[in-house]
Coordinates of N, CA and C in Angstrom, one line a residue:
X1 N -139.5 63.4 131.8 CA -138.3 63.0 131.3 C -137.2 63.3 132.7
X2 N -136.3 62.2 132.9 CA -135.6 62.5 134.1 C -134.5 63.5 134.0
X3 N -133.7 64.2 134.8 CA -132.7 64.8 134.5 C -131.7 64.2 134.1
X4 N -131.3 62.9 134.2 CA -130.3 62.6 133.7 C -129.9 62.2 132.2
X5 N -131.4 62.6 131.7 CA -131.4 62.3 130.2 C -131.5 63.5 129.3
X6 N -131.2 63.7 128.5 CA -131.0 65.1 127.6 C -132.1 65.0 126.7
X7 N -132.8 65.8 126.3 CA -133.7 65.8 125.8 C -133.7 65.6 124.2
X8 N -134.2 64.8 123.9 CA -134.2 64.4 122.3 C -135.2 65.2 121.3
X9 N -134.8 65.6 120.1 CA -135.5 66.4 119.4 C -136.6 66.0 118.6
X10 N -137.8 66.9 118.7 CA -139.5 66.4 118.5 C -139.5 66.6 117.2
X11 N -138.9 66.9 116.2 CA -139.3 66.9 114.9 C -139.1 64.9 114.5
X12 N -140.0 65.4 113.6 CA -140.4 63.9 112.7 C -139.5 63.9 111.7
X13 N -139.5 62.6 111.1 CA -139.0 62.5 109.8 C -139.5 61.6 108.9
X14 N -139.1 61.8 107.5 CA -140.0 60.7 106.5 C -138.9 60.4 105.6
X15 N -138.8 59.2 105.2 CA -138.0 58.7 104.1 C -138.6 57.6 103.6
X16 N -138.8 57.3 102.2 CA -139.7 56.1 101.8 C -138.9 54.9 102.3
X17 N -139.5 53.9 102.8 CA -139.1 52.2 102.6 C -140.2 51.6 102.1
X18 N -139.7 50.7 101.4 CA -141.0 49.9 100.6 C -140.5 48.4 100.8
X19 N -141.7 47.8 100.6 CA -141.3 46.0 100.9 C -142.7 45.7 102.0
X20 N -142.4 44.3 102.7 CA -143.1 44.0 103.6 C -142.6 43.9 104.6
X21 N -143.1 44.1 105.8 CA -142.1 43.6 107.3 C -142.4 42.3 107.6
X22 N -141.5 41.5 108.1 CA -141.5 40.5 108.4 C -142.2 39.7 109.6
X23 N -142.6 38.6 110.0 CA -143.7 38.0 110.9 C -142.9 38.8 112.3
X24 N -143.7 38.9 113.2 CA -143.4 39.7 114.4 C -142.9 39.0 115.7
X25 N -143.8 38.3 116.2 CA -143.6 37.2 117.3 C -143.5 38.1 118.8
X26 N -143.0 37.8 119.6 CA -143.0 38.4 120.6 C -144.1 38.4 121.7
X27 N -144.2 39.1 123.2 CA -144.9 39.0 123.7 C -146.1 40.0 123.6
X28 N -147.4 39.7 124.2 CA -148.4 40.8 124.3 C -147.8 42.3 125.3
X29 N -148.2 43.3 125.0 CA -148.1 44.5 125.8 C -149.4 44.7 127.1
X30 N -148.6 45.1 127.9 CA -149.9 45.2 129.3 C -150.8 45.7 128.3
X31 N -151.7 45.5 129.5 CA -153.1 46.1 129.3 C -153.5 47.6 129.2
X32 N -154.2 48.0 128.3 CA -154.1 49.7 128.1 C -155.2 50.0 129.4
X33 N -154.7 51.3 129.7 CA -155.6 51.8 131.0 C -156.0 53.2 130.0
X34 N -155.6 53.6 128.7 CA -156.2 54.6 128.1 C -156.8 54.2 126.8
X35 N -158.1 53.8 126.3 CA -158.8 53.3 125.2 C -158.4 54.1 123.9
X36 N -157.3 53.0 122.7 CA -157.4 53.9 121.6 C -158.3 54.1 121.2
X37 N -158.6 55.5 120.2 CA -159.6 55.6 119.6 C -160.1 54.8 118.3
X38 N -159.1 54.1 117.7 CA -158.8 53.6 116.3 C -159.7 52.3 116.8
X39 N -159.6 51.4 115.3 CA -160.1 50.2 115.2 C -159.1 48.9 114.7
X40 N -157.8 49.8 114.4 CA -157.0 49.3 113.7 C -155.9 48.0 114.8
X41 N -156.4 46.8 114.4 CA -155.7 45.7 114.9 C -153.9 45.7 115.2
X42 N -153.4 47.0 115.8 CA -151.9 47.3 115.7 C -151.2 47.6 117.3
X43 N -150.2 47.0 117.2 CA -149.9 46.8 119.0 C -148.5 47.1 119.1
X44 N -148.5 48.0 119.8 CA -147.1 48.1 120.6 C -146.7 47.2 121.5
X45 N -145.7 46.4 120.8 CA -145.5 45.0 122.0 C -144.4 45.3 122.9
X46 N -143.3 45.9 122.5 CA -142.3 46.5 123.8 C -141.5 47.7 123.3
X47 N -140.6 48.1 124.1 CA -140.0 49.0 124.2 C -138.4 48.5 125.0
X48 N -137.8 48.4 124.5 CA -136.5 47.6 124.9 C -135.5 48.9 124.9
X49 N -134.5 48.3 125.9 CA -133.2 49.4 126.1 C -133.6 50.6 126.4
X50 N -134.9 50.8 127.3 CA -135.0 52.4 127.7 C -133.8 52.8 128.5
X51 N -133.4 54.3 127.9 CA -132.4 54.7 128.7 C -131.0 54.6 128.2
X52 N -130.8 53.5 127.4 CA -129.7 53.3 126.9 C -129.7 53.3 125.0
X53 N -129.1 54.6 124.7 CA -129.2 55.1 123.3 C -129.2 53.9 122.3
X54 N -128.1 53.3 122.4 CA -127.7 52.4 121.3 C -128.9 51.2 121.7
X55 N -129.4 50.9 122.2 CA -130.1 49.8 122.5 C -131.7 50.0 122.3
X56 N -132.4 51.2 122.6 CA -133.5 51.6 122.5 C -134.2 51.2 121.1
X57 N -135.1 50.9 121.5 CA -136.1 50.0 120.3 C -137.5 50.0 120.5
X58 N -138.4 50.4 119.7 CA -139.8 49.9 120.1 C -140.1 49.1 118.8
X59 N -141.0 48.0 119.4 CA -141.3 47.0 118.5 C -142.7 47.2 118.3
X60 N -143.4 47.2 117.2 CA -144.8 47.2 116.7 C -145.1 46.4 115.7
X61 N -146.3 45.7 116.2 CA -146.9 44.7 115.3 C -148.2 44.6 114.8
X62 N -148.6 44.2 113.6 CA -149.8 44.3 113.0 C -150.8 43.2 113.0
X63 N -151.7 43.3 113.7 CA -152.2 41.7 114.2 C -153.5 41.7 113.0
X64 N -153.9 42.6 112.0 CA -155.3 42.0 111.2 C -155.1 41.4 110.1
X65 N -156.1 41.6 109.0 CA -155.7 40.9 107.8 C -155.7 42.1 106.9
X66 N -155.3 41.6 105.4 CA -154.8 42.7 104.6 C -153.4 43.7 105.0
X67 N -153.8 44.5 104.1 CA -152.2 45.6 104.6 C -152.7 46.8 105.4
X68 N -151.4 47.3 105.9 CA -151.7 48.6 106.9 C -150.3 49.3 106.3
X69 N -150.7 50.5 105.6 CA -150.1 51.5 105.4 C -149.5 52.3 106.7
X70 N -148.3 52.6 106.9 CA -147.9 53.3 108.1 C -147.3 54.9 108.0
X71 N -147.3 55.0 106.7 CA -147.0 56.5 106.0 C -148.1 57.3 106.6
X72 N -147.1 58.4 107.5 CA -147.6 59.3 108.1 C -148.2 59.1 109.5
X73 N -148.3 57.8 109.9 CA -148.2 57.4 111.2 C -147.3 58.3 112.2
X74 N -147.5 58.5 113.9 CA -146.5 58.8 114.1 C -146.7 58.2 115.9
X75 N -145.0 58.2 116.3 CA -144.9 57.5 117.2 C -144.6 58.6 118.2
X76 N -145.1 58.8 119.1 CA -144.8 59.8 120.5 C -144.7 59.1 121.5
X77 N -143.7 60.2 122.3 CA -143.4 59.8 124.0 C -144.1 60.9 124.7
X78 N -144.2 60.6 126.1 CA -145.0 61.7 127.2 C -144.2 63.1 126.8
X79 N -142.9 63.4 126.4 CA -142.3 64.7 126.2 C -142.8 65.3 124.7
X80 N -143.2 65.0 123.9 CA -143.8 65.3 122.8 C -142.7 65.1 121.6
X81 N -141.7 64.2 121.9 CA -140.9 63.7 120.8 C -141.6 62.8 120.1
X82 N -141.4 62.8 118.8 CA -142.3 62.3 117.6 C -141.3 61.8 116.3
X83 N -141.7 60.8 116.5 CA -141.2 59.8 115.0 C -142.2 59.5 114.3
X84 N -142.2 60.3 112.8 CA -143.2 60.1 111.6 C -142.6 59.2 111.0
X85 N -143.6 58.1 110.9 CA -143.1 56.9 109.7 C -143.0 57.2 108.5
X86 N -142.1 56.6 107.3 CA -142.3 56.8 106.2 C -143.3 56.0 105.2
X87 N -143.3 55.9 103.8 CA -143.9 54.7 103.2 C -143.4 53.7 103.9
X88 N -144.3 52.6 104.3 CA -144.3 51.4 105.2 C -145.5 50.8 104.9
X89 N -145.5 49.7 104.2 CA -146.4 48.6 104.5 C -146.8 47.2 105.2
X90 N -147.2 47.1 106.3 CA -147.4 46.0 107.1 C -147.9 45.0 106.7
X91 N -148.1 43.8 106.5 CA -148.9 42.8 106.3 C -149.4 41.6 107.4
X92 N -150.2 41.0 107.4 CA -150.4 40.2 108.6 C -149.5 39.7 109.3
X93 N -149.3 40.0 110.5 CA -148.4 39.4 111.6 C -147.4 40.2 111.1
X94 N -147.1 41.3 110.4 CA -146.0 42.1 110.5 C -145.3 42.9 111.4
X95 N -144.0 42.9 111.0 CA -143.6 44.1 112.5 C -142.5 44.8 112.0
X96 N -142.2 45.8 112.4 CA -141.5 46.7 112.4 C -140.6 47.1 114.0
X97 N -139.5 47.4 113.7 CA -138.9 48.0 114.9 C -138.3 49.4 114.4
X98 N -138.7 50.5 115.7 CA -138.1 51.5 115.5 C -137.0 52.2 116.5
X99 N -135.8 52.3 115.9 CA -134.7 52.5 117.1 C -134.5 53.9 117.0
X100 N -134.2 54.5 118.1 CA -134.0 55.8 118.5 C -132.5 56.4 117.7
X101 N -131.6 55.8 117.4 CA -130.2 55.8 116.8 C -130.5 56.4 115.3
X102 N -129.4 56.7 114.8 CA -129.5 56.9 113.5 C -128.9 55.7 112.7
X103 N -129.5 55.3 111.3 CA -129.2 54.0 110.6 C -129.7 54.0 109.6
X104 N -129.6 53.0 108.9 CA -130.2 52.9 107.3 C -131.3 51.8 107.5
X105 N -132.7 52.6 107.2 CA -134.0 52.2 107.3 C -133.9 50.8 106.3
X106 N -134.3 49.9 107.0 CA -134.8 48.5 105.6 C -136.4 48.2 106.4
X107 N -137.0 47.4 105.6 CA -138.5 47.1 105.9 C -138.9 46.8 107.3
X108 N -137.9 46.5 108.3 CA -138.3 45.7 109.3 C -137.3 46.5 110.3
X109 N -136.9 47.4 110.1 CA -135.9 48.4 111.0 C -135.8 49.7 110.5
X110 N -136.4 50.8 111.1 CA -136.5 51.9 111.2 C -135.6 52.9 112.2
X111 N -135.3 54.0 111.9 CA -134.1 54.9 112.6 C -134.5 56.0 112.6
X112 N -134.7 56.8 114.1 CA -135.4 57.9 114.3 C -134.3 59.0 113.6
X113 N -132.7 58.5 114.2 CA -131.4 59.2 114.0 C -131.0 60.4 115.1
X114 N -131.8 60.3 116.3 CA -131.9 61.0 117.4 C -130.6 60.8 118.2
X115 N -129.7 61.7 118.5 CA -128.3 61.5 119.3 C -128.6 61.4 120.8
X116 N -130.0 61.4 121.5 CA -130.4 61.6 123.0 C -131.4 60.2 123.1
X117 N -131.5 59.7 124.0 CA -132.0 58.7 124.6 C -133.8 59.5 124.5
X118 N -134.7 58.5 124.2 CA -136.1 59.3 124.1 C -137.0 58.4 125.3
X119 N -136.9 57.2 125.6 CA -137.7 56.3 126.4 C -137.1 56.2 128.0
X120 N -138.0 56.3 128.9 CA -137.7 55.8 130.2 C -138.6 55.0 130.9
X121 N -138.2 54.5 132.2 CA -139.3 53.8 132.6 C -140.3 54.8 133.1
X122 N -141.6 54.2 132.9 CA -142.9 54.8 133.7 C -143.4 56.1 132.4
X123 N -142.5 55.9 131.3 CA -143.0 56.9 130.1 C -144.1 56.1 129.5
X124 N -144.8 56.6 128.4 CA -145.8 55.9 127.7 C -145.1 56.0 126.1
X125 N -145.5 55.2 125.6 CA -145.3 55.0 123.9 C -146.4 55.1 123.4
X126 N -147.3 56.0 122.3 CA -147.8 56.2 122.0 C -147.9 56.1 120.6
X127 N -149.0 55.3 119.7 CA -148.9 55.2 118.1 C -150.4 55.7 117.7
X128 N -150.0 56.6 116.8 CA -151.1 57.6 116.1 C -151.3 57.2 114.7
X129 N -152.4 57.1 113.9 CA -152.6 56.9 112.9 C -152.1 58.3 112.3
X130 N -152.5 58.4 110.5 CA -152.2 59.6 109.9 C -153.3 60.6 110.3
X131 N -154.3 60.1 110.9 CA -155.3 61.1 111.1 C -155.3 61.7 112.5
X132 N -154.5 61.2 113.1 CA -154.0 61.8 114.5 C -154.8 61.1 115.4
X133 N -155.7 59.6 115.2 CA -156.4 58.6 116.3 C -155.1 57.9 116.9
X134 N -155.3 57.8 118.3 CA -154.4 57.0 119.0 C -154.9 55.4 118.6
X135 N -153.9 54.8 118.2 CA -154.1 53.2 118.0 C -153.5 52.3 118.9
X136 N -152.5 52.6 119.5 CA -152.0 52.0 120.4 C -151.1 52.6 121.7
X137 N -150.9 51.8 122.8 CA -150.5 52.3 123.9 C -150.0 51.6 125.0
X138 N -148.5 51.8 125.2 CA -147.5 50.9 125.8 C -147.1 52.1 127.0
X139 N -146.9 51.1 128.4 CA -146.4 52.0 129.4 C -145.2 51.3 129.7
X140 N -144.0 52.0 129.7 CA -142.6 51.2 129.8 C -142.6 50.9 131.2
X141 N -142.4 49.5 131.6 CA -141.8 49.3 132.8 C -140.8 49.9 133.5

């Protein structure tokens, strides 16, 4: 992490959110240089606003059939900052945005509640399932 960014808290949090996320859209993530361990068709589509607290958002989309329960999944950065997903179900082409700042969770927007930036250029965003298997990876441009 660069010296100009304060370190964010490494604590995850869990709060229940119910319902289905809406259609994601967006562009594909860059090619992976690390092979995900799982076979769940989920991707980190983008990390926008890196380094700007009020704008930092991670966009995650589910490309599979059926339902994907994200409860207990974790989003991590290179410094060990960890967001633990609450009870949330994604449906085919469903998506969710994880904001760094505090806010009120909905079925399409989750809020980490950290008062410091988490993401920076060149860092990696990694998504792990509830068993700790790497399912998706995105390098921030």
